[in-house]
Coordinates of C-alpha atoms in Angstrom, one line a residue:
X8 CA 0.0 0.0 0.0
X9 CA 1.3 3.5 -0.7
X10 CA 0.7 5.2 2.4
X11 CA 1.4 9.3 3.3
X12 CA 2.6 10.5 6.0
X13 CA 0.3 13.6 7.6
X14 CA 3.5 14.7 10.9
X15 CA 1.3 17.1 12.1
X16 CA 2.9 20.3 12.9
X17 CA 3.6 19.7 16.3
X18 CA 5.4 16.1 15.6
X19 CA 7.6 18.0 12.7
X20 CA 8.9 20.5 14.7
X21 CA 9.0 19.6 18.6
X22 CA 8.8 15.6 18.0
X23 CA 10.1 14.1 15.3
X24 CA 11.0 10.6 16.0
X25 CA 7.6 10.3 16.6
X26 CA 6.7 10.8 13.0
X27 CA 10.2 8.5 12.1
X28 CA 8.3 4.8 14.6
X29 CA 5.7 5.4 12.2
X30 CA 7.8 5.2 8.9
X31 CA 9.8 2.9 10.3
X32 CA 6.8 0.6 11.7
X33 CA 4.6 0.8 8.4
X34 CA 8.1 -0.3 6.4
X35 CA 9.0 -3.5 8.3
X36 CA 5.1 -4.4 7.3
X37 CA 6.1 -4.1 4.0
X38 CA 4.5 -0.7 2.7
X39 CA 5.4 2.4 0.4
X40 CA 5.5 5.3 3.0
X41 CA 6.3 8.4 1.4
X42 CA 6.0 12.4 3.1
X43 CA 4.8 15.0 1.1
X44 CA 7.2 18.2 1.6
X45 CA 4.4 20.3 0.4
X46 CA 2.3 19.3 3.9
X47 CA 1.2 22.3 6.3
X48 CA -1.0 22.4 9.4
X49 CA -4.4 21.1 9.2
X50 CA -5.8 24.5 10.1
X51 CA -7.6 22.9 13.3
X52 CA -5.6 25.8 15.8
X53 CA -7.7 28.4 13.2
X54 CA -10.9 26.6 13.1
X55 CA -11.2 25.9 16.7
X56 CA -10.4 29.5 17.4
X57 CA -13.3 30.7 15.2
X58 CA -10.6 31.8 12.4
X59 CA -12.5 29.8 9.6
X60 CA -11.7 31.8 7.1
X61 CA -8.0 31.4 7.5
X62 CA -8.6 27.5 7.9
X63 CA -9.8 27.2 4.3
X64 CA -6.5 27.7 2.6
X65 CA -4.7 24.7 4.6
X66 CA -8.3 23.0 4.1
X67 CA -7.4 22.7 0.4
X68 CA -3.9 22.3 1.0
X69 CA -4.3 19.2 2.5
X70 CA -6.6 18.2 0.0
X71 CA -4.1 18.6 -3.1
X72 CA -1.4 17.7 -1.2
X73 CA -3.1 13.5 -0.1
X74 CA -5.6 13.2 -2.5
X75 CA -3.6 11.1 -5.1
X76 CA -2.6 8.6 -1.6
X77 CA -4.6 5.1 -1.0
X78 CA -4.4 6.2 2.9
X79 CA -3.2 9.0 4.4
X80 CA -1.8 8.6 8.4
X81 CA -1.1 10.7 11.2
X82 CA 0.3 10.0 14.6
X83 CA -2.4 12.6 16.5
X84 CA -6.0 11.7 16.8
X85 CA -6.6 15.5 17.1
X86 CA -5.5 16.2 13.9
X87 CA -7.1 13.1 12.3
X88 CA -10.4 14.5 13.9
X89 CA -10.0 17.5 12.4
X90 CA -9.9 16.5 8.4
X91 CA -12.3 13.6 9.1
X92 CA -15.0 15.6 11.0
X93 CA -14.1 19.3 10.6
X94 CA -13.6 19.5 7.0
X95 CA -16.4 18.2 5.8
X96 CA -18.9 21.2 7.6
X97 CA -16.0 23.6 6.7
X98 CA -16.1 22.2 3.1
X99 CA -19.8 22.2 2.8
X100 CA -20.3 25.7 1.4
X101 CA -17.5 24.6 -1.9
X102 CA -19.5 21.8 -3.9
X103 CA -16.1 21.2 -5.6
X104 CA -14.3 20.7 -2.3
X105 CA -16.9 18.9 -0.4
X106 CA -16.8 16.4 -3.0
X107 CA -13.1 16.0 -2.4
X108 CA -13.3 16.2 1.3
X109 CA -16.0 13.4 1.2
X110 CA -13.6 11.0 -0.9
X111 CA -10.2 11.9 1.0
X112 CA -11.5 11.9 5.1
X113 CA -12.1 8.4 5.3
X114 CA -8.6 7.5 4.1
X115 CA -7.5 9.5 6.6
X116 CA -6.4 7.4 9.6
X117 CA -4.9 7.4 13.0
X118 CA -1.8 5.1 13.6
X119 CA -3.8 2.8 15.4
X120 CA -6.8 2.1 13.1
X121 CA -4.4 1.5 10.1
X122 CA -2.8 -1.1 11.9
X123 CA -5.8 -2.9 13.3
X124 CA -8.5 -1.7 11.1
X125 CA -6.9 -1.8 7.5
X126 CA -4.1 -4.0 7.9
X127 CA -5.3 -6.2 9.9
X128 CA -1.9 -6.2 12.3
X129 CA -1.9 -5.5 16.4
X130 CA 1.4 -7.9 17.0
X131 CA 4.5 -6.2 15.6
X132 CA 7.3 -7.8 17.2
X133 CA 8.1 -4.9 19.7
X134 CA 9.7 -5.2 22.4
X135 CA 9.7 -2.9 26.1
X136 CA 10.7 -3.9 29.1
X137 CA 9.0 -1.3 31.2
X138 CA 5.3 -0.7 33.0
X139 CA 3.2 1.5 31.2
X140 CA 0.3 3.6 31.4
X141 CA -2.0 4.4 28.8
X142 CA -4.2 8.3 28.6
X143 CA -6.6 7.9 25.7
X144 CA -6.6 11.7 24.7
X145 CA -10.2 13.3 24.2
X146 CA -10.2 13.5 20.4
X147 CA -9.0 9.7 20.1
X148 CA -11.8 8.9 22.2
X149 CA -14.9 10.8 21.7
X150 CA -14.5 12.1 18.2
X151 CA -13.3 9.3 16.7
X152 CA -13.6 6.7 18.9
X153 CA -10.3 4.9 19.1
X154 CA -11.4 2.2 21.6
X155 CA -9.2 -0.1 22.4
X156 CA -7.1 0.2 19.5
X157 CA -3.7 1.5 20.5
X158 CA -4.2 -0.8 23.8
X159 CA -4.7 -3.9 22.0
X160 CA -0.7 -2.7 19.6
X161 CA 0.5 -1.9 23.6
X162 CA -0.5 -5.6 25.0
X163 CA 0.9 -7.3 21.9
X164 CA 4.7 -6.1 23.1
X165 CA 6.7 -8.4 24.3
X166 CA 7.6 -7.8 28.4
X167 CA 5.5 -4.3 28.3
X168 CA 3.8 -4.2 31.4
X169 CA 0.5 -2.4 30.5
X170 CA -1.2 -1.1 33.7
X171 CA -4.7 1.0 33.8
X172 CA -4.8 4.2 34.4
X173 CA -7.3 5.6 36.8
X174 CA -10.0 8.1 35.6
X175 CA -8.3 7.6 32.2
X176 CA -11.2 8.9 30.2
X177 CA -10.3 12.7 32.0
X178 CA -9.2 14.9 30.1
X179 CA -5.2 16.2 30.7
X180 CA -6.4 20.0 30.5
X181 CA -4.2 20.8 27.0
X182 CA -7.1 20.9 24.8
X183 CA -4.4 23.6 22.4
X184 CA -5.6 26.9 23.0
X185 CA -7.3 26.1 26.0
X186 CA -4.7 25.8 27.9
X187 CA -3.8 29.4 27.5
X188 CA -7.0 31.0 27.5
X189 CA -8.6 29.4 30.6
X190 CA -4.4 28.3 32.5
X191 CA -5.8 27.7 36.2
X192 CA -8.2 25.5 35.1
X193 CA -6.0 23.5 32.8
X194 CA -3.4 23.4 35.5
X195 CA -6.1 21.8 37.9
X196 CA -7.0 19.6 35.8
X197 CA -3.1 19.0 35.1
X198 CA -3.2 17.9 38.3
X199 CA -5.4 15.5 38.6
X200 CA -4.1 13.8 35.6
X201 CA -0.2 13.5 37.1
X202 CA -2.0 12.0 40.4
X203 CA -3.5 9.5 38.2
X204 CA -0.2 8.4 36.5
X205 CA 1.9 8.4 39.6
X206 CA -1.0 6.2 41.1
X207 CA 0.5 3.4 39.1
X208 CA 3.6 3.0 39.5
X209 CA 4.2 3.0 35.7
X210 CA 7.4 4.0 34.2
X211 CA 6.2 5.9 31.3
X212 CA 2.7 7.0 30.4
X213 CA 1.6 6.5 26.5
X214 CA -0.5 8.3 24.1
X215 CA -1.3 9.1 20.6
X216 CA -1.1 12.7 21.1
X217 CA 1.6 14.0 21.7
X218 CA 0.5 17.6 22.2
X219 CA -1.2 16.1 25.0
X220 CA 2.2 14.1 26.1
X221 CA 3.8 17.6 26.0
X222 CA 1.3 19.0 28.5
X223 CA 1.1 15.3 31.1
X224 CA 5.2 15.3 30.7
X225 CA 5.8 19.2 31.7
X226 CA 3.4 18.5 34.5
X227 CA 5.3 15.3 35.4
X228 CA 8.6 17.4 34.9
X229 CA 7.8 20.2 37.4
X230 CA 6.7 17.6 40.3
X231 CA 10.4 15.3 39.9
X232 CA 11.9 18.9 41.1
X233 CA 9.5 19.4 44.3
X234 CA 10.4 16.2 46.7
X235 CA 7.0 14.6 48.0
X236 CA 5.0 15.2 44.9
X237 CA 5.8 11.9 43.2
X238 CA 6.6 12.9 39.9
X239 CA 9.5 10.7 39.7
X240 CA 9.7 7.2 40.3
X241 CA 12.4 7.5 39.3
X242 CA 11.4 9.3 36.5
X243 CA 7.5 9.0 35.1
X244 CA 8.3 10.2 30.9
X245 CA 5.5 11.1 28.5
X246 CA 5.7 9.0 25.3
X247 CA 3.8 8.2 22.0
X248 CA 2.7 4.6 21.5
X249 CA 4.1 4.8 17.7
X250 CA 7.8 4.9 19.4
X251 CA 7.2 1.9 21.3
X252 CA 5.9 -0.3 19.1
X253 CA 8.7 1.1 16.8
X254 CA 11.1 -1.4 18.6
X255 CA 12.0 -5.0 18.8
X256 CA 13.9 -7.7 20.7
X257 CA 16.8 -6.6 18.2
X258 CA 16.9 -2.7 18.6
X259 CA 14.7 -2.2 22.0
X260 CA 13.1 0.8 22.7
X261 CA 14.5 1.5 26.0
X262 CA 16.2 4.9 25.2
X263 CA 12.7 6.3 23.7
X264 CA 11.4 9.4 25.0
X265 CA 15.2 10.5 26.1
X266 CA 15.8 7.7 28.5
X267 CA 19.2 5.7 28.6

């Protein structure tokens, strides 16, 4: 299959071996990945800050740049959410564009329902000798409904010790903008999230955002530097799934996420 690669502004420029486990994970299955230079931001940041106007450009953008792809996949359920349910009501004033909209969203796919929805794989030979927690981030779950998906990849990997997180379905607080506009509430709700992930003893705690790994890790960050707050134990470090199932017995992925 000749598969795209969407980064997503966020992996491209803050973290980009994110984007690299999933060219390197859709390779060893045997597929064409390819990443076109001409990608920009989905426009979501615009959209969901009432700027739809200034959305439509990077609405069309992505549109010429995928369109020609049999799938298109991104490692951020946010931004997935965005072309696959945003688009279309931001489209649906441009026949022309609808049209394309409507043929190109549902190729669109988060890493995790490529693997178990289209090619049919949840065991890829990783390996990852630590306990981990998993945060199923609020556009994953509730707008498109990601299920157990990336914890079905996470329980296939061989000595990964996959523990629940409590409250997992709460949101971390990041929610882009948000966090800005409305900080104390974000930071509360910051809070609560950290408690939850220190509650488990886990060594790292896994999503498929990681926008929303950026937010949990700072939050983790600041309490490893304030004794009593159990941020570290000895060290609790934000990662995205794609980088663990990117290893295997051969090349483990014990140094992901900065770790030696």
């Amino acid at each position: 299959m000749r598969i795209a690669l969407f980064v997503t502004c966020v992996n491209d420029l803050v973290f980009p071996g994110t984007g690299r486990a999933v060219v390197e994970i859709l390779e060893r299955l045997g597929h064409t990945v390819e990443f076109p230079a001409e990608q920009s931001c989905c426009g979501q940041m615009h959209a969901n800050s009432g700027y739809r106007a200034e959305a439509m450009p990077l609405v069309r953008r992505f549109v010429d740049t995928f369109a020609e792809y049999e799938a298109v996949v991104a490692p951020s359920g946010s931004c997935v959410a965005m072309v696959r349910e945003s688009y279309p009501r931001l489209a649906a004033d441009d026949p022309g564009l609808a049209e394309r909209v409507a043929e190109l969203a549902p190729r669109t796919y988060e890493l995790s329902e490529l693997l178990v929805d289209v090619l049919g794989v949840t065991d890829l030979g990783a390996s990852f000798p630590h306990r981990v927690t998993y945060h199923p981030t609020c556009h994953g779950l509730r707008m498109l409904r990601l299920g157990d998906r990336p914890l079905r990849l996470l329980r296939a990997v061989r000595d990964l010790e996959l523990v629940e997180l409590p409250g997992a379905e709460e949101c971390c607080g990041f929610g882009g903008t948000f966090a800005v506009k409305n900080a104390g509430v974000s930071g509360a709700m910051l809070a609560d999230k950290c408690d939850s992930v220190c509650s488990t003893g886990a060594r790292f705690v896994a999503a498929a955002d990681n926008s929303c790994l950026a937010h949990i890790g700072g939050g983790l960050s600041r309490r490893s530097d304030r004794p009593g707050t159990g941020g570290d134990q000895p060290g609790v470090r934000a990662v995205h799934y794609a980088e663990i199932l990117a290893g295997t017995v051969r090349t483990p992925a014990s140094t992901v996420g900065g770790t030696k």
